[in-house]
Amino acid sequence: MSLNAVTTWWTENTRLIELLVDSLGQTLTMVMVAGLIGFVFGIPLGVLLHISKKNGLLENVALNKSLGMVVNIGRSIPFIILLVVLIPFTRFLVGTSIGTAAAIVPLTIGAIPFIARLVEGALLEIPSGLVEAAQAMGAKPHQIITKVMLPEALPGIINAVTITLVTLVGYSAMAGTVGGGGLGDVGIRYGYQRFDSTVMMITVVILVVLVQLIQSLGDHLVKRVDHR
Amino acid sequence: MITFNVDLAVQMSYHPFAVTKCSVVMVEPTNRLRRNSYLISGSSMIEVKNVNKVFYQGDKAINALCDINLTIAQGSIFGVIGASGAGKSTLIRCVNLLERPTNGQIIVDGTDLTTLSEQELTLTRRKIGMIFQHFNLLSSRTVFDNIALPLELAGVSKEAIKDKVESLLVLVGIAEKRNTYPANLSGGQKQRVAIARALASDPKVLLCDEATSALDPATTQSILKLLRKINKELNLTILLITHEMAVVKGICQEVAIIGDGKLVEQGKVGDIFAHPKTDLAREFIRSTLDLSIPEDYQEQLQATQVANSYPLIRLEFTGASVDAPIISHIAREFNIDISILNSNMDYVGGVKFGLMLAEFIGTPEAVSQSLNYLKDQKVETEVLGYVA
């Protein structure tokens, strides 16, 4: 496929282009909204997983074990199955199980345990001496979390955000196949089912660029906040 | 026989070298004097009473601390020395209850910490500063913000924080680094930041957990100097633990030696150096004097004496040794020549001590006479071998 072919195709297929722009918007909406809600729940869950473990800041082994189990269950269900299993819940929450808004529900549910584990890992990286120093200077547990743990783990957390958003881009393509829209959906319907390899190629290129952008932005931010 | 007064004794421990000028005859202070000096330096700030700490590894109980009793006077610098694994880290962490003792009492400034609730303990800890071997600075905060942290925790206003931090930056001598991140500081500078941070909430006590162990000797000395300065200027009580006798020697007035979770010896630094009662104490004192025989010299050393060979002798001067010009005396008296190979003499808390390696060149009779003489003068000797 030469550059000429692309430009020719581009000028001749304005309707398809509109479709692609719309679907890019849908993908971005799914990824960003699911990511945002995912972090609102996932980060506290990750903190809770970290501080409740044995010898943690607020040790609570029973809570840790049960949270860990829930998270593991969430992580072990293949996303494509989660999509289907959650349909009644989605319908209850959004009123429908089809469309971008409906796709956000399973995406969020899938992202929360993923984020929680990544955040837990980022918190694990903090040298235990820092928490100890904070305790020695009379910090209350919530102060240790907000003033020591989260700021110190910020580079790791931003990294977790980046990984999650990239993963959500992939998941959103799957969500698309069950009526969520987005670039993945276009790729499957036009590229695969109609044997239009150009559309397939364009969606893939857009997805590649999107992932690159997310990763570069994440790396840039990590570099800015990382003073280790 | 005690020719100095108690004031001098206290002063002496601050300025060990001041005494070299006045020729004071040092004798073992009586118990009464020791008690008096406690009274002079004020009431006790830290009391550790019958503290035990047991760790469990599976079903196996490990006694990290056995029946520890310590009293640390207000305004003093107290050292705890021990090898790694001796329990010294556990001990200092018990003082602010980072590690809760299995039983016993920890009394800091009149409050028994072991009886406090978590919240009360958190607030009490603000009056107990602590610094660490690995500094434990927040990498995400600048020097200024690191020092400000304890004040932020206490809810101090922005302006008050700024004033306080500025004055601390000057006190520890890192004012020009205020906007630097810890990653860009040297070890010594990091420890200065940590000290400033520990001082931010105006503590009465500073705990130093191996605070100089990650630093080179020159930096160690500069940090010790800073600790001595804040001890004097702020009348701060300092408890430090270390494995380096040089640190104790450089800064402490009193020292306790810990081995296998037990305090084996404690007292004034001068007393311990003068009259170590335990092997462990002797070992630590010896560790401050690094005397080794050069390798090529070692090769020439023979186990038995042959014609025209001379003994290499190690002389150990302790607090008990008679303070007199012994070396030149034996040279004159027994007509031998003495060639010093290596020597390390030191002066701590009014006591001269040290090690010397020397060849005694003379007839075997003269050498044995001089060794007998040295024995009478309470200088310990050991023949290490013979050199041609």
XYZ file of C-alpha atoms in Angstrom:
616
model
C 0.000 0.000 0.000
C 1.691 3.175 -1.128
C 1.230 6.657 0.254
C -0.716 7.612 -2.878
C -3.218 4.868 -2.302
C -3.811 6.134 1.191
C -4.421 9.711 0.080
C -6.733 8.577 -2.701
C -8.636 6.395 -0.271
C -8.770 9.253 2.212
C -10.409 11.688 -0.267
C -12.857 9.072 -1.527
C -14.128 7.793 1.786
C -15.320 10.793 3.809
C -18.092 8.728 5.385
C -15.640 6.161 6.629
C -13.410 8.900 7.950
C -16.282 10.311 9.919
C -16.847 6.853 11.283
C -13.218 6.531 12.255
C -13.200 9.901 14.008
C -16.373 8.985 15.873
C -15.003 5.629 16.867
C -11.735 7.200 18.021
C -13.841 9.469 20.214
C -15.681 6.440 21.573
C -12.431 4.624 22.294
C -11.034 7.647 24.098
C -14.246 8.044 26.084
C -14.226 4.378 27.147
C -10.560 4.425 28.067
C -10.585 7.713 29.923
C -13.841 7.280 31.819
C -13.118 3.657 32.734
C -9.572 4.659 33.672
C -10.725 7.570 35.804
C -13.355 5.598 37.718
C -10.934 2.690 37.893
C -8.347 4.861 39.635
C -10.877 6.369 42.014
C -11.538 2.848 43.307
C -8.324 1.077 42.380
C -5.836 3.381 44.098
C -7.521 3.246 47.530
C -7.913 -0.507 47.086
C -4.202 -0.824 46.307
C -3.330 1.274 49.369
C -5.630 -0.865 51.492
C -4.027 -4.050 50.159
C -0.605 -2.644 51.009
C -1.235 -1.319 54.501
C -3.333 -4.244 55.682
C -0.740 -6.904 54.965
C 1.317 -8.503 57.701
C 3.650 -5.979 59.330
C 1.888 -3.267 57.330
C 0.937 0.148 58.615
C -2.518 -0.996 59.719
C -2.075 -4.736 59.772
C -5.312 -6.647 59.252
C -4.540 -10.050 57.856
C -8.173 -11.159 57.551
C -9.109 -8.069 55.535
C -5.972 -8.418 53.445
C -6.692 -12.054 52.651
C -10.290 -11.434 51.639
C -9.481 -8.339 49.569
C -6.634 -10.242 47.946
C -8.987 -13.050 47.034
C -11.581 -10.704 45.503
C -8.877 -8.969 43.505
C -7.472 -12.274 42.310
C -10.890 -13.450 41.194
C -11.377 -10.188 39.304
C -7.985 -10.580 37.694
C -8.457 -14.198 36.695
C -11.727 -13.837 34.782
C -10.909 -13.312 31.094
C -12.164 -9.895 30.068
C -14.308 -11.232 27.259
C -16.172 -13.395 29.801
C -16.414 -10.520 32.261
C -18.124 -8.524 29.503
C -20.855 -11.098 29.205
C -21.177 -11.968 32.885
C -21.660 -8.318 33.795
C -24.461 -7.685 31.329
C -27.269 -7.786 33.956
C -25.254 -5.508 36.256
C -24.546 -3.128 33.372
C -28.205 -3.061 32.417
C -29.104 -2.305 36.033
C -26.542 0.517 36.211
C -26.814 2.163 32.769
C -30.217 0.923 31.634
C -28.804 -0.815 28.577
C -26.096 -3.334 27.823
C -25.228 -1.890 24.405
C -23.234 1.223 23.560
C -20.194 3.092 24.772
C -21.641 3.957 28.193
C -22.519 0.310 28.755
C -19.006 -0.803 27.752
C -17.509 1.462 30.399
C -18.985 -0.673 33.193
C -17.120 -3.939 32.478
C -14.022 -1.955 31.512
C -14.037 -0.248 34.905
C -14.745 -3.439 36.806
C -11.904 -5.132 34.931
C -9.535 -2.242 35.551
C -10.042 -1.856 39.316
C -8.261 -5.038 40.483
C -5.605 -4.513 37.830
C -4.907 -0.996 39.113
C -5.055 -2.162 42.719
C -2.273 -4.697 42.169
C -0.134 -2.208 40.242
C -0.530 0.423 42.971
C 0.241 -2.172 45.627
C 3.417 -2.976 43.728
C 4.353 0.692 43.470
C 3.863 1.123 47.243
C 5.983 -1.936 47.895
C 8.895 -0.132 46.254
C 9.012 2.519 48.996
C 11.860 1.764 51.404
C 10.348 0.647 54.717
C 12.679 3.079 56.482
C 10.667 6.031 55.200
C 7.468 4.851 56.843
C 9.436 4.127 59.992
C 10.971 7.611 59.943
C 7.501 9.106 59.572
C 6.229 7.039 62.492
C 9.221 8.125 64.548
C 8.410 11.782 63.888
C 4.863 11.289 65.070
C 2.895 10.953 61.838
C -0.630 9.587 62.086
C -1.494 6.698 59.753
C -3.491 8.879 57.341
C -0.606 11.363 57.247
C 1.811 8.558 56.448
C -0.398 7.536 53.516
C -0.965 11.021 52.108
C 2.356 12.654 52.913
C 4.817 9.794 52.595
C 3.484 6.730 50.802
C 1.549 8.268 47.915
C 4.058 11.057 47.080
C 6.974 8.630 47.280
C 5.165 6.080 45.108
C 3.994 8.726 42.615
C 6.406 7.722 39.818
C 5.270 4.104 40.226
C 1.629 5.132 40.325
C 1.954 7.215 37.152
C 3.578 4.209 35.565
C 0.607 2.135 36.711
C -1.744 4.702 35.165
C 0.109 4.440 31.861
C 0.053 0.648 31.826
C -3.630 0.615 32.744
C -4.618 3.092 30.021
C -2.704 1.102 27.416
C -4.347 -2.094 28.595
C -7.758 -0.383 28.492
C -7.168 0.582 24.860
C -6.822 -3.134 24.125
C -9.805 -4.080 26.300
C -11.921 -1.372 24.669
C -11.477 -3.123 21.330
C -12.955 -6.247 22.902
C -15.778 -4.250 24.439
C -16.445 -2.915 20.962
C -17.304 -6.360 19.656
C -20.261 -6.590 22.022
C -21.696 -3.280 20.899
C -19.528 -0.751 22.673
C -18.311 0.973 19.525
C -14.808 2.327 19.195
C -11.883 1.636 16.908
C -11.752 -2.075 17.650
C -15.347 -2.408 16.619
C -14.681 -0.607 13.321
C -11.616 -2.765 12.727
C -13.618 -5.950 13.190
C -16.733 -4.938 11.303
C -15.170 -3.175 8.334
C -11.704 -4.673 8.288
C -12.432 -8.281 9.174
C -16.024 -8.971 8.296
C -15.970 -6.916 5.057
C -12.434 -7.872 4.105
C -11.436 -4.180 3.911
C -7.790 -4.428 4.817
C -7.241 -0.672 4.430
C -9.724 0.113 7.210
C -8.151 -2.613 9.312
C -4.737 -1.063 8.734
C -5.908 2.447 9.543
C -7.547 1.408 12.812
C -4.424 -0.479 13.812
C -2.214 2.505 12.979
C -4.435 4.839 14.984
C -4.355 2.436 17.930
C -0.565 2.186 17.687
C -0.229 5.973 17.654
C -2.662 6.274 20.555
C -0.706 3.784 22.648
C 2.556 5.517 21.762
C 1.131 8.862 22.842
C -0.141 7.497 26.157
C 3.191 5.796 26.868
C 5.282 8.842 25.943
C 3.128 11.127 28.043
C 3.378 8.702 30.969
C 7.150 8.375 30.638
C 7.494 12.136 30.456
C 5.445 12.625 33.624
C 7.371 9.905 35.482
C 10.606 11.625 34.583
C 9.287 14.923 35.880
C 8.133 13.655 39.267
C 10.867 11.096 39.867
C 13.633 12.538 42.041
C 15.047 9.217 43.215
C 43.980 11.226 95.707
C 41.307 12.756 93.510
C 42.824 16.030 92.564
C 40.146 17.511 90.388
C 36.691 18.631 91.337
C 33.457 17.398 89.943
C 33.012 20.383 87.655
C 36.248 19.561 85.998
C 35.149 15.989 85.551
C 32.066 17.110 83.732
C 33.942 19.664 81.685
C 36.547 17.090 80.861
C 34.075 14.850 79.221
C 33.178 17.691 76.864
C 36.762 18.638 76.155
C 38.888 15.562 76.512
C 41.917 17.435 75.267
C 41.645 20.308 77.716
C 42.961 18.050 80.395
C 46.214 17.282 78.614
C 47.352 20.746 79.542
C 46.800 20.393 83.268
C 48.563 17.315 84.508
C 45.764 15.636 86.374
C 46.440 12.316 87.986
C 43.592 10.152 86.897
C 42.229 7.614 89.288
C 39.077 5.637 89.158
C 36.245 7.868 90.302
C 34.391 6.524 93.264
C 30.792 5.530 93.000
C 29.840 8.600 94.949
C 31.476 10.851 92.407
C 29.795 9.049 89.581
C 26.437 9.574 91.199
C 27.223 13.237 91.730
C 28.014 13.798 88.118
C 24.583 12.486 87.217
C 23.081 15.051 89.516
C 25.098 17.839 87.981
C 24.126 17.045 84.428
C 20.504 17.028 85.518
C 17.806 14.485 86.132
C 17.368 11.440 83.954
C 15.770 11.973 80.537
C 15.574 8.386 79.351
C 15.080 5.396 81.587
C 15.001 1.886 80.253
C 13.797 -0.446 82.982
C 13.985 -4.242 82.866
C 13.326 -4.307 79.160
C 13.104 -7.637 77.384
C 12.366 -8.202 73.744
C 11.573 -11.615 72.374
C 11.188 -12.290 68.670
C 9.605 -15.440 67.371
C 10.893 -17.236 64.339
C 8.242 -19.846 63.883
C 8.114 -21.543 67.279
C 11.645 -20.550 68.191
C 11.953 -17.667 70.637
C 14.893 -15.330 70.177
C 15.805 -13.094 73.082
C 16.908 -9.949 71.294
C 17.119 -7.985 74.550
C 17.574 -9.438 78.037
C 16.817 -7.358 81.081
C 18.171 -4.061 79.843
C 18.480 -1.225 82.348
C 19.760 2.176 81.327
C 19.533 5.638 82.773
C 20.480 8.523 80.554
C 20.915 11.922 82.124
C 19.283 15.004 80.663
C 21.710 16.797 78.340
C 24.197 13.958 78.029
C 25.450 12.025 75.040
C 25.138 8.316 75.681
C 26.537 5.671 73.377
C 25.546 2.039 73.045
C 28.128 -0.020 71.223
C 27.846 -3.557 69.991
C 28.608 -5.783 67.052
C 25.937 -6.350 64.415
C 23.238 -8.651 65.717
C 23.962 -7.745 69.331
C 20.552 -6.137 69.735
C 21.576 -2.499 69.746
C 19.256 -1.549 66.916
C 16.368 -3.271 68.666
C 17.268 -1.380 71.836
C 17.170 2.083 70.273
C 13.971 1.234 68.395
C 12.446 0.246 71.719
C 13.135 3.715 73.101
C 10.541 5.333 70.820
C 8.516 2.147 70.619
C 9.068 1.580 66.902
C 9.648 -1.832 68.428
C 7.417 -2.585 71.405
C 9.352 -4.259 74.226
C 7.962 -7.623 75.323
C 8.043 -6.312 78.862
C 9.648 -3.568 80.886
C 9.266 0.195 80.950
C 10.536 2.962 78.708
C 10.382 6.294 80.482
C 11.201 9.366 78.432
C 11.016 12.750 80.153
C 8.918 11.294 82.946
C 6.352 9.539 80.725
C 6.165 5.776 80.552
C 5.711 5.254 76.813
C 4.595 1.654 77.188
C 1.382 2.760 78.909
C 0.322 5.256 76.223
C -2.406 4.717 73.643
C -1.461 4.780 69.953
C -2.626 8.393 69.592
C -0.800 9.570 72.706
C 2.302 7.738 71.566
C 2.177 9.434 68.167
C 2.079 12.856 69.819
C 4.806 11.944 72.326
C 7.075 10.797 69.527
C 7.123 14.365 68.214
C 9.359 15.166 71.176
C 11.757 12.348 70.307
C 13.821 12.980 67.187
C 15.456 10.129 65.352
C 18.082 9.816 62.640
C 19.027 6.697 60.734
C 21.940 4.994 59.046
C 20.318 5.343 55.633
C 18.943 8.837 56.348
C 15.373 7.969 55.282
C 14.736 11.252 53.537
C 11.735 11.565 51.238
C 13.026 11.497 47.670
C 9.940 13.355 46.477
C 10.623 16.385 48.670
C 13.336 19.016 48.499
C 15.668 19.627 51.428
C 13.395 22.422 52.633
C 10.242 20.317 52.380
C 11.883 17.341 54.075
C 12.756 19.478 57.083
C 9.265 20.987 57.012
C 7.560 17.578 57.151
C 7.354 17.140 60.950
C 5.960 20.686 61.214
C 3.363 19.968 58.531
C 2.370 16.858 60.449
C 1.878 18.968 63.556
C -0.248 21.477 61.625
C 2.114 24.448 62.005
C 1.295 27.508 59.866
C 3.206 28.132 56.617
C 4.996 31.249 57.903
C 6.073 29.555 61.119
C 7.339 26.567 59.108
C 9.366 28.864 56.874
C 11.027 30.618 59.827
C 11.787 27.390 61.619
C 13.168 25.589 58.574
C 15.346 28.567 57.611
C 16.933 28.648 61.048
C 17.487 24.859 60.997
C 19.093 25.057 57.549
C 21.582 27.524 58.988
C 22.123 25.485 62.154
C 23.125 22.346 60.250
C 25.009 24.273 57.574
C 23.126 23.391 54.374
C 21.285 26.652 53.704
C 22.471 26.780 50.085
C 20.953 23.353 49.373
C 17.390 24.228 50.357
C 15.858 23.523 46.948
C 17.905 20.432 46.147
C 16.426 16.947 46.112
C 18.100 14.381 48.410
C 19.286 12.303 45.436
C 21.695 15.120 44.586
C 23.249 15.354 48.052
C 26.284 13.612 49.503
C 25.900 11.241 52.453
C 27.052 13.863 54.939
C 24.653 16.455 53.560
C 21.791 13.952 53.686
C 22.504 13.255 57.336
C 22.544 16.998 58.024
C 19.099 17.287 56.451
C 17.953 14.334 58.546
C 19.291 15.986 61.694
C 17.544 19.248 60.830
C 14.314 17.312 60.218
C 14.667 15.514 63.540
C 15.155 18.846 65.290
C 12.208 20.570 63.609
C 9.686 19.724 66.307
C 12.039 20.848 69.108
C 12.590 17.384 70.552
C 14.125 16.805 73.950
C 15.809 13.618 72.865
C 17.650 12.638 69.710
C 18.066 8.961 68.873
C 20.841 8.140 66.439
C 20.538 4.696 64.889
C 23.976 4.008 63.366
C 23.857 7.567 62.077
C 27.452 7.646 60.875
C 27.880 4.042 59.767
C 27.281 4.814 56.097
C 29.695 7.759 56.097
C 33.413 8.016 55.494
C 35.669 8.862 58.467
C 36.041 12.575 57.680
C 32.296 13.012 57.190
C 31.673 10.995 60.344
C 33.782 13.469 62.287
C 31.910 16.454 60.847
C 28.555 14.896 61.734
C 29.785 14.105 65.250
C 30.894 17.710 65.576
C 27.423 18.834 64.558
C 25.822 16.472 67.079
C 28.068 17.841 69.817
C 27.116 21.368 68.797
C 23.374 20.746 68.963
C 23.828 18.828 72.201
C 25.358 21.944 73.719
C 23.324 24.655 72.032
C 19.934 23.010 72.439
C 20.726 21.060 75.603
C 19.533 17.978 73.766
C 19.902 14.494 75.215
C 21.450 12.194 72.622
C 21.320 8.410 72.616
C 23.363 6.890 69.855
C 24.128 3.359 68.902
C 27.096 2.388 66.822
C 29.526 -0.391 66.135
C 32.427 2.020 65.929
C 34.357 2.724 69.096
C 35.752 5.830 67.382
C 32.271 7.371 67.484
C 31.909 6.673 71.194
C 35.369 8.025 71.797
C 34.701 11.138 69.776
C 31.454 12.253 71.299
C 30.012 10.212 74.170
C 30.280 10.886 77.861
C 28.933 7.515 78.813
C 28.847 4.211 77.036
C 27.139 0.867 77.399
C 28.446 -2.226 75.691
C 25.879 -4.677 74.423
C 26.515 -8.242 73.375
C 23.983 -11.008 72.710
C 21.134 -8.830 73.883
C 22.680 -8.124 77.269
C 24.396 -5.033 78.571
C 27.773 -6.351 79.627
C 29.350 -3.148 80.795
C 28.471 0.495 81.185
C 30.026 3.594 82.599
C 31.871 6.759 81.761
C 33.827 6.490 78.521
C 37.096 7.218 80.315
C 36.461 4.458 82.860
C 35.643 1.892 80.221
C 38.763 2.757 78.265
C 40.866 2.724 81.430
C 39.523 -0.422 83.018
C 37.631 -2.583 80.591
C 36.237 -5.457 82.624
C 35.018 -7.688 79.857
C 36.648 -9.174 76.783
C 34.030 -7.544 74.631
C 34.986 -4.097 75.938
C 38.667 -4.818 75.401
C 37.920 -5.931 71.867
C 36.110 -2.699 71.054
C 38.900 -0.615 72.515
C 41.443 -2.526 70.497
C 39.340 -2.005 67.390
C 39.955 1.737 67.619
C 43.653 1.070 67.248
C 44.353 -0.451 63.923
C 47.738 -2.103 64.147
C 48.768 -4.619 61.578
C 52.134 -5.966 60.568
C 52.993 -5.205 56.934
C 52.872 -8.327 54.787
C 56.476 -8.329 53.601
C 57.585 -7.774 57.181
C 55.412 -10.656 58.318
C 57.222 -12.949 55.898
C 60.581 -12.181 57.513
C 59.201 -13.016 60.931
C 60.413 -16.304 62.427
C 58.884 -18.263 65.257
C 62.145 -19.072 67.019
C 65.162 -17.011 67.865
C 68.402 -17.624 65.974
C 71.715 -15.814 66.259
C 71.540 -12.088 65.449
C 67.779 -11.967 65.428
C 65.651 -9.751 67.609
C 62.170 -10.117 68.982
C 59.243 -8.130 67.651
C 57.134 -7.223 70.636
C 53.610 -5.949 70.919
C 53.141 -3.579 73.822
C 49.660 -2.810 75.056
C 49.187 0.267 77.176
C 45.937 0.399 79.109
C 44.503 2.719 81.698
C 46.276 0.626 84.304
C 49.708 1.206 82.816
C 51.965 3.521 84.746
C 51.998 6.918 83.123
C 55.721 7.492 82.681
C 58.244 7.736 79.850
C 58.717 3.977 79.886
C 60.266 3.404 76.455
C 63.218 5.717 76.864
C 63.605 4.434 80.402
C 64.080 0.788 79.400
C 66.390 1.794 76.597
C 68.629 3.593 79.064
C 68.276 1.180 81.970
C 68.747 -2.159 80.175
C 70.971 -0.928 77.374
C 68.786 -2.033 74.487
C 67.787 -0.234 71.304
C 64.161 0.033 70.467
C 62.980 0.362 66.903
C 59.305 1.191 66.647
C 57.567 -0.452 63.720
C 54.081 0.783 64.296
C 52.399 2.627 67.116
C 48.992 3.930 67.910
C 48.491 5.771 71.165
C 45.348 7.559 72.101
C 43.996 9.681 74.862
C 40.370 9.400 75.935
C 38.701 10.795 78.993
C 41.966 11.264 80.855
C 43.382 7.874 79.979
C 46.307 7.081 77.721
C 46.100 3.785 75.971
C 47.371 2.227 72.834
C 49.311 -0.437 71.036
C 52.877 -0.453 69.816
C 54.915 -2.872 67.741
C 58.635 -2.563 68.341
C 61.844 -4.501 67.805
C 63.886 -4.853 70.992
C 67.506 -4.972 69.897
C 69.888 -6.164 72.592
C 71.146 -9.252 74.391
C 68.497 -11.865 75.249
C 69.048 -11.139 78.968
C 68.533 -7.411 78.496
C 65.375 -8.061 76.503
C 63.924 -10.384 79.115
C 64.810 -7.909 81.879
C 63.059 -5.110 80.036
C 59.998 -7.296 79.473
C 59.867 -7.983 83.206
C 60.141 -4.292 83.883
C 57.294 -3.558 81.483
C 55.199 -6.163 83.242
C 55.800 -4.355 86.533
C 54.635 -1.142 84.902
C 51.406 -2.907 83.881
C 52.242 -2.775 80.190
C 51.145 -6.007 78.565
C 53.667 -7.493 76.170
C 53.674 -10.285 73.669
C 56.550 -11.585 71.557
C 55.182 -11.916 68.045
C 58.294 -13.440 66.465
C 61.896 -12.787 65.635
C 63.481 -10.789 62.854
C 67.018 -10.956 61.646
